[in-house]
Coordinates of C-alpha atoms in Angstrom, one line a residue:
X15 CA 17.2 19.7 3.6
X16 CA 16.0 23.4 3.4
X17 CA 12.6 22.4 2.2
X18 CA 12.1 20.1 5.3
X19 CA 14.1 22.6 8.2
X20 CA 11.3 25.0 6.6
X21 CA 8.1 23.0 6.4
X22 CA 8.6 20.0 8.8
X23 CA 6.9 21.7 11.6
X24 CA 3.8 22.1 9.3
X25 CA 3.7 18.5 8.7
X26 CA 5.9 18.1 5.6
X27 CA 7.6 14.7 6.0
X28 CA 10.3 13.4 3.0
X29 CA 11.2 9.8 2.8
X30 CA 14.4 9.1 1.2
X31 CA 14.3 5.8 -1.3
X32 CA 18.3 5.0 -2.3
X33 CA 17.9 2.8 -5.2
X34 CA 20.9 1.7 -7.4
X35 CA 19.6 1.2 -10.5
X36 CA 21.1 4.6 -12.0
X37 CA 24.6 4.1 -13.1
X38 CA 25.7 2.1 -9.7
X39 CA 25.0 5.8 -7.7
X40 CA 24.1 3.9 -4.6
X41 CA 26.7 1.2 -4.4
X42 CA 27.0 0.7 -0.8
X43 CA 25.0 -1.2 2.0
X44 CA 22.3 0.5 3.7
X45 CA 24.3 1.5 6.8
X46 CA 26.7 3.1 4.4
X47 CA 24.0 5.1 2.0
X48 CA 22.4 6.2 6.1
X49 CA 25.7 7.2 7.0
X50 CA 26.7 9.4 4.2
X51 CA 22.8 10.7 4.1
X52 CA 23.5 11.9 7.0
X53 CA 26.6 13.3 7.2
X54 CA 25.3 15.3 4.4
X55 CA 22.6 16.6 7.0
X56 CA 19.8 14.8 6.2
X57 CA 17.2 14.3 9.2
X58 CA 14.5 12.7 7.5
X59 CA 14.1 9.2 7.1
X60 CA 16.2 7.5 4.7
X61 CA 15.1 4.0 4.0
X62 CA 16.5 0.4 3.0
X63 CA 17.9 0.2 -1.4
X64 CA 14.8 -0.5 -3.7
X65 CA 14.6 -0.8 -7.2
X66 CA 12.1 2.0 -8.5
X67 CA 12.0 0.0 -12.1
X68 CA 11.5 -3.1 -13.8
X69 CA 10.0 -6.4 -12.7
X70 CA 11.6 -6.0 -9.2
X71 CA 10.3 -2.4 -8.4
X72 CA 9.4 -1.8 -5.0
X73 CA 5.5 -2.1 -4.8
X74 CA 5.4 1.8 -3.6
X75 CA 7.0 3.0 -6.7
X76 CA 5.2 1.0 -8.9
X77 CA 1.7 2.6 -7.4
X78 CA 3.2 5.9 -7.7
X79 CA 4.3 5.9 -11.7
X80 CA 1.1 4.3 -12.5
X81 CA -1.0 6.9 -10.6
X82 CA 1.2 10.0 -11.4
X83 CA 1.9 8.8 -15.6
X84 CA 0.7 11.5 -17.6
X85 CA 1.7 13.1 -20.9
X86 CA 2.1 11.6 -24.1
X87 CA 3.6 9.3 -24.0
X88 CA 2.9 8.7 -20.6
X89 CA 5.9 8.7 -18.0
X90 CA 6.0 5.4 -16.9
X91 CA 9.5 4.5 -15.2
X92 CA 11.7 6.9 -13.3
X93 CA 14.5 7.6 -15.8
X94 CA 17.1 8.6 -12.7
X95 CA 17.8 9.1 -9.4
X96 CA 16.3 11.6 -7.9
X97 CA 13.0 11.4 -8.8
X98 CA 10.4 13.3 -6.4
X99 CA 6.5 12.6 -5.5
X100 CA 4.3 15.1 -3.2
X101 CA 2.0 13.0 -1.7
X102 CA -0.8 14.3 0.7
X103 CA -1.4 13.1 4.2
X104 CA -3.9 10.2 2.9
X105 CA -1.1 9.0 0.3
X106 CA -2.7 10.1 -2.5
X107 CA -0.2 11.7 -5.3
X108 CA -0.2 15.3 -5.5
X109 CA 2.6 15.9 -8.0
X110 CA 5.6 14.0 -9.7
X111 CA 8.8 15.6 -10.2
X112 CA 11.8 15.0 -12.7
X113 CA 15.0 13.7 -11.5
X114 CA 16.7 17.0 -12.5
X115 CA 13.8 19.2 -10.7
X116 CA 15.4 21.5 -8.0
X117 CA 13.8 20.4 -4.8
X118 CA 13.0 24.3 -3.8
X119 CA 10.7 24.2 -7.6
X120 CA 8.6 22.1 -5.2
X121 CA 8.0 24.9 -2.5
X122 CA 5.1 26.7 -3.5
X123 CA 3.2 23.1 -4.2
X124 CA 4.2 22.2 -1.0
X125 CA 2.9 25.1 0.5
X126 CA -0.2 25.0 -1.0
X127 CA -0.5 21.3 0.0
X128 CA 0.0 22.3 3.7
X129 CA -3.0 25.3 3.7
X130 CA -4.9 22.7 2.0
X131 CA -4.7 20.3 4.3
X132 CA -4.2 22.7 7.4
X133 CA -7.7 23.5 6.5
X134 CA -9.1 20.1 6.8

């Protein structure tokens, strides 16, 4: 929430992806995972369940592993919930992010993302 109270007004936009794939984290319907989203403050958009994994991953996440796998062996599925992606404004991958990667680490990637494209 800091992040996007911070940046939002510069163009940062984040998209919130429930998924329940991790332990049964996101049991409830969609109405319920909006609800407590945003009781917990969250003014972005938080979007309908999706898998992120396996044969019934959500065509989004299944472009964004396979552009954003790297290392060896390359990171392929998202291993938990949580799991970030800084995309620019033309929906290319900037960045991927691990599940247990502070959203503030992000910032200064962010920033330099926004002067980036501020420039353009």
């Amino acid at each position: 929430m800091q992040l996007y109270n911070k940046y939002g007004g510069e163009g940062l936009e984040i998209l919130a992806f429930p998924c329940n794939q991790f332990g049964g984290q996101e049991p409830g319907t969609n109405a319920e995972v909006l609800k407590f989203a945003e009781r917990k403050g969250a003014k972005f958009p938080v979007m309908a369940k999706v898998k992120v994994n396996g044969a019934g991953a959500h065509p989004l996440f299944a472009w964004l592993k396979d552009s954003t796998s790297t290392g060896f062996p390359p990171l392929k599925d998202i291993p938990w919930n949580f799991g970030k992606f800084l995309i620019d404004r033309n929906g290319v991958p900037s960045q991927r992010y691990a599940p247990t990667s502070s959203p503030l680490s992000m910032e200064s990637d962010i920033k330099a993302l926004l002067a980036k494209e501020a420039k353009l």
